[in-house]
Amino acid sequence: DGGITQSPKYLFRKEGQNVTLSCEQNLNHDAMYWYRQDPGQGLRLIYYSQIVNDFQKGDIAEGYSVSREKKESFPLTVTSAQKNPTAFYLCASSIDPPGLRNNEQFFGPGTRLTVL
Amino acid sequence: QKEVEQNSGPLSVPEGAIASLNCTYSDRGSQSFFWYRQYSGKSPELIMSIYSNGDKEDGRFTAQLNKASQYVSLLIRDSQPSDSATYLCAVKETSYDKVIFGPGTSLSVIP
């Protein structure tokens, strides 16, 4: 089955801890994205990557870090510097790079992070 | 930061009726427009993409785009209770390598 997987589905973090959210895709997509969704708000872009070993900050990158060592994987680390990390985190990928018009993005199932 | 606006709803329609969801955007140069459906607690699912002015139909869904008015809409014909979800409008802007999402409109189809 082709698709995007995210793990874990639910994650609980204590104050001061770093946590890493996993995102894997077997769609052979070049571009991958991380979004954050808060209740009543649209998705906000955290980071995106167009190719391996390259990534760009989105609108709300502070307190987050990413890596793109493999085409299939784009993990997101939520650091202790992120003051309000409780949210629904969504990973997406697209076959076309962000600069092209037909930038249809497909989402994984999401990780719900709660700070205790 | 360019904006995408949607009525938050909830929009309630009876089963079998036409549901009309609206979206406006601020970047006049935007070229690509997407509609996603998101069930409660789930991730967004792409249901329609539209790039040219006019209508695009796919089954019970019709997307309508008017670039001059900076307006895109989604019509759902013969609405079913299973259509009850939040619908996200997303716009790809010309000057950014990213898609901007609206806050979503909650749709409730009443049996």
Tab-separated table of C-alpha atoms in Angstrom:
chain	number	residue	atom	x	y	z
A	1	ASP	CA	0.000	0.000	0.000
A	2	GLY	CA	1.286	3.435	-0.900
A	3	GLY	CA	0.831	6.219	1.573
A	4	ILE	CA	2.106	8.403	4.342
A	5	THR	CA	2.496	7.104	7.864
A	6	GLN	CA	2.976	9.069	11.042
A	7	SER	CA	3.854	7.808	14.480
A	8	PRO	CA	2.931	7.852	17.198
A	9	LYS	CA	-0.765	8.643	16.889
A	10	TYR	CA	-0.811	10.193	20.366
A	11	LEU	CA	2.176	11.639	22.206
A	12	PHE	CA	2.466	13.119	25.658
A	13	ARG	CA	5.342	15.361	26.568
A	14	LYS	CA	6.475	16.739	29.875
A	15	GLU	CA	7.628	20.291	30.202
A	16	GLY	CA	11.249	20.695	29.091
A	17	GLN	CA	11.366	17.547	26.971
A	18	ASN	CA	12.195	17.273	23.292
A	19	VAL	CA	10.075	14.845	21.306
A	20	THR	CA	10.380	13.586	17.738
A	21	LEU	CA	7.442	12.876	15.466
A	22	SER	CA	7.957	10.402	12.673
A	23	CYS	CA	6.763	10.797	9.078
A	24	GLU	CA	7.427	8.216	6.372
A	25	GLN	CA	6.120	8.031	2.796
A	26	ASN	CA	6.461	5.387	0.110
A	27	LEU	CA	4.870	7.459	-2.669
A	28	ASN	CA	8.247	8.451	-4.113
A	29	HIS	CA	7.327	12.087	-3.550
A	30	ASP	CA	10.146	14.601	-3.507
A	31	ALA	CA	8.464	17.273	-1.388
A	32	MET	CA	7.400	16.841	2.227
A	33	TYR	CA	5.799	19.226	4.689
A	34	TRP	CA	4.967	19.609	8.360
A	35	TYR	CA	1.884	21.512	9.493
A	36	ARG	CA	0.393	22.306	12.835
A	37	GLN	CA	-3.376	22.532	13.376
A	38	ASP	CA	-4.991	24.195	16.373
A	39	PRO	CA	-8.742	24.152	17.046
A	40	GLY	CA	-10.614	26.613	14.851
A	41	GLN	CA	-7.527	27.556	12.867
A	42	GLY	CA	-6.197	26.650	9.477
A	43	LEU	CA	-3.114	24.568	9.002
A	44	ARG	CA	0.107	26.470	9.585
A	45	LEU	CA	3.317	25.460	7.866
A	46	ILE	CA	6.245	24.611	10.133
A	47	TYR	CA	8.901	23.316	7.712
A	48	TYR	CA	9.069	21.915	4.217
A	49	SER	CA	11.628	20.040	2.170
A	50	GLN	CA	11.889	19.827	-1.592
A	51	ILE	CA	14.804	17.394	-1.789
A	52	VAL	CA	16.971	15.267	0.438
A	53	ASN	CA	19.337	17.191	2.719
A	54	ASP	CA	17.493	20.460	2.121
A	55	PHE	CA	14.623	22.100	3.985
A	56	GLN	CA	13.124	25.548	4.502
A	57	LYS	CA	11.375	27.234	7.387
A	58	GLY	CA	7.673	27.839	7.163
A	59	ASP	CA	5.627	30.408	9.023
A	60	ILE	CA	6.043	29.014	12.541
A	61	ALA	CA	9.430	27.257	12.618
A	62	GLU	CA	10.568	28.590	15.997
A	63	GLY	CA	10.916	25.783	18.540
A	64	TYR	CA	10.946	23.066	15.881
A	65	SER	CA	13.655	21.278	13.923
A	66	VAL	CA	13.652	18.799	11.048
A	67	SER	CA	15.977	16.616	9.035
A	68	ARG	CA	15.723	15.044	5.576
A	69	GLU	CA	18.398	12.383	5.322
A	70	LYS	CA	16.267	10.057	3.199
A	71	LYS	CA	13.656	10.781	0.572
A	72	GLU	CA	11.124	8.689	2.426
A	73	SER	CA	11.527	10.252	5.865
A	74	PHE	CA	10.999	13.730	7.305
A	75	PRO	CA	11.004	13.652	11.128
A	76	LEU	CA	9.991	16.673	13.179
A	77	THR	CA	11.467	17.448	16.591
A	78	VAL	CA	9.464	19.609	18.948
A	79	THR	CA	11.984	21.188	21.277
A	80	SER	CA	11.548	22.594	24.748
A	81	ALA	CA	11.818	26.047	23.186
A	82	GLN	CA	8.334	25.617	21.701
A	83	LYS	CA	6.211	27.210	24.396
A	84	ASN	CA	2.790	25.966	23.358
A	85	PRO	CA	3.285	22.677	21.528
A	86	THR	CA	-0.056	21.046	22.246
A	87	ALA	CA	-1.612	20.613	18.798
A	88	PHE	CA	-2.404	18.213	15.966
A	89	TYR	CA	0.672	17.730	13.765
A	90	LEU	CA	0.220	16.776	10.140
A	91	CYS	CA	2.820	15.588	7.682
A	92	ALA	CA	2.142	15.889	3.954
A	93	SER	CA	3.907	15.115	0.710
A	94	SER	CA	3.531	16.129	-2.924
A	95	ILE	CA	4.861	14.700	-6.153
A	96	ASP	CA	5.447	18.176	-7.516
A	97	PRO	CA	7.819	20.599	-5.878
A	98	PRO	CA	6.282	23.567	-4.068
A	99	GLY	CA	7.182	25.933	-6.894
A	100	LEU	CA	4.936	24.248	-9.440
A	101	ARG	CA	1.282	25.063	-9.861
A	102	ASN	CA	-0.064	21.559	-9.398
A	103	ASN	CA	1.147	21.246	-5.846
A	104	GLU	CA	-1.425	18.754	-4.608
A	105	GLN	CA	-0.494	17.712	-1.113
A	106	PHE	CA	-1.503	14.458	0.546
A	107	PHE	CA	-1.609	14.077	4.289
A	108	GLY	CA	-0.666	11.423	6.778
A	109	PRO	CA	-3.007	10.490	9.645
A	110	GLY	CA	-1.455	12.986	12.074
A	111	THR	CA	0.061	12.950	15.555
A	112	ARG	CA	-1.770	14.537	18.455
A	113	LEU	CA	0.762	16.001	20.901
A	114	THR	CA	-0.222	16.980	24.417
A	115	VAL	CA	2.009	18.688	26.952
A	116	LEU	CA	1.427	17.530	30.493
B	1	GLN	CA	1.063	37.041	4.958
B	2	LYS	CA	-1.675	36.499	2.424
B	3	GLU	CA	-5.008	35.247	3.725
B	4	VAL	CA	-7.653	32.710	2.885
B	5	GLU	CA	-11.042	33.266	4.483
B	6	GLN	CA	-13.986	30.966	4.987
B	7	ASN	CA	-17.179	31.171	6.999
B	8	SER	CA	-16.569	28.999	10.033
B	9	GLY	CA	-20.156	27.776	10.141
B	10	PRO	CA	-21.560	25.491	11.166
B	11	LEU	CA	-23.485	25.209	7.938
B	12	SER	CA	-26.479	22.920	8.280
B	13	VAL	CA	-28.338	21.492	5.287
B	14	PRO	CA	-30.984	18.771	5.036
B	15	GLU	CA	-30.105	15.474	3.419
B	16	GLY	CA	-30.464	15.645	-0.356
B	17	ALA	CA	-29.966	19.418	-0.526
B	18	ILE	CA	-27.108	21.327	-2.136
B	19	ALA	CA	-24.407	22.521	0.247
B	20	SER	CA	-22.505	25.620	-0.833
B	21	LEU	CA	-19.140	26.380	0.723
B	22	ASN	CA	-17.363	29.623	-0.010
B	23	CYS	CA	-13.796	30.863	0.159
B	24	THR	CA	-12.118	34.177	-0.600
B	25	TYR	CA	-8.421	34.863	-0.939
B	26	SER	CA	-6.289	37.960	-0.908
B	27	ASP	CA	-3.513	37.216	-3.430
B	28	ARG	CA	-4.845	38.220	-6.842
B	29	GLY	CA	-2.065	36.290	-8.568
B	30	SER	CA	-2.978	32.924	-7.051
B	31	GLN	CA	-3.168	30.124	-9.590
B	32	SER	CA	-4.029	26.939	-7.734
B	33	PHE	CA	-6.953	26.185	-5.480
B	34	PHE	CA	-7.757	23.096	-3.468
B	35	TRP	CA	-10.604	21.777	-1.378
B	36	TYR	CA	-9.935	19.322	1.431
B	37	ARG	CA	-12.418	17.445	3.581
B	38	GLN	CA	-11.510	16.756	7.197
B	39	TYR	CA	-13.548	14.507	9.430
B	40	SER	CA	-13.365	15.164	13.155
B	41	GLY	CA	-10.090	13.874	14.578
B	42	LYS	CA	-8.762	12.866	11.165
B	43	SER	CA	-6.366	14.365	8.660
B	44	PRO	CA	-7.434	16.394	5.583
B	45	GLU	CA	-8.299	14.532	2.393
B	46	LEU	CA	-7.958	16.226	-0.994
B	47	ILE	CA	-11.270	16.194	-2.850
B	48	MET	CA	-10.890	18.807	-5.604
B	49	SER	CA	-8.260	20.917	-7.335
B	50	ILE	CA	-9.085	23.770	-9.713
B	51	TYR	CA	-6.775	26.005	-11.690
B	52	SER	CA	-8.914	27.789	-14.304
B	53	ASN	CA	-11.915	30.073	-14.085
B	54	GLY	CA	-15.243	28.316	-14.292
B	55	ASP	CA	-16.636	25.068	-12.968
B	56	LYS	CA	-15.022	21.700	-12.436
B	57	GLU	CA	-17.234	18.735	-11.634
B	58	ASP	CA	-16.325	15.442	-10.001
B	59	GLY	CA	-19.260	13.277	-9.047
B	60	ARG	CA	-21.442	15.155	-6.550
B	61	PHE	CA	-18.797	17.855	-6.106
B	62	THR	CA	-18.421	20.999	-8.203
B	63	ALA	CA	-15.686	23.536	-7.631
B	64	GLN	CA	-16.233	27.042	-8.996
B	65	LEU	CA	-13.463	29.576	-9.477
B	66	ASN	CA	-13.722	33.299	-10.201
B	67	LYS	CA	-10.269	34.840	-10.175
B	68	ALA	CA	-11.551	38.351	-10.885
B	69	SER	CA	-13.606	38.228	-7.696
B	70	GLN	CA	-10.938	36.203	-5.843
B	71	TYR	CA	-13.564	33.679	-4.939
B	72	VAL	CA	-13.686	29.906	-5.011
B	73	SER	CA	-16.584	27.737	-3.945
B	74	LEU	CA	-17.466	24.089	-3.497
B	75	LEU	CA	-20.962	22.766	-4.177
B	76	ILE	CA	-22.024	19.388	-2.860
B	77	ARG	CA	-25.132	18.043	-4.561
B	78	ASP	CA	-27.450	15.502	-2.973
B	79	SER	CA	-25.764	16.020	0.390
B	80	GLN	CA	-25.445	12.936	2.569
B	81	PRO	CA	-24.881	12.641	6.321
B	82	SER	CA	-21.466	11.200	5.467
B	83	ASP	CA	-20.567	14.602	4.000
B	84	SER	CA	-20.683	16.088	7.493
B	85	ALA	CA	-17.132	17.310	8.035
B	86	THR	CA	-14.990	20.426	7.978
B	87	TYR	CA	-14.044	21.636	4.508
B	88	LEU	CA	-10.732	23.410	4.100
B	89	CYS	CA	-10.026	25.784	1.244
B	90	ALA	CA	-6.365	26.049	0.282
B	91	VAL	CA	-4.696	28.473	-2.095
B	92	LYS	CA	-1.267	28.348	-3.639
B	93	GLU	CA	0.096	31.842	-3.889
B	94	THR	CA	2.342	33.140	-6.597
B	95	SER	CA	5.110	34.547	-4.467
B	96	TYR	CA	5.456	31.699	-2.005
B	97	ASP	CA	6.441	28.073	-2.360
B	98	LYS	CA	3.612	27.035	-0.113
B	99	VAL	CA	-0.112	26.573	0.174
B	100	ILE	CA	-2.180	28.723	2.524
B	101	PHE	CA	-5.097	27.041	4.244
B	102	GLY	CA	-8.283	28.682	5.376
B	103	PRO	CA	-9.752	27.948	8.830
B	104	GLY	CA	-12.388	25.633	7.392
B	105	THR	CA	-16.178	25.533	7.274
B	106	SER	CA	-18.011	22.964	9.357
B	107	LEU	CA	-20.826	21.265	7.421
B	108	SER	CA	-23.589	19.285	9.059
B	109	VAL	CA	-26.005	17.304	6.870
B	110	ILE	CA	-29.202	16.574	8.767
B	111	PRO	CA	-30.980	13.278	7.949
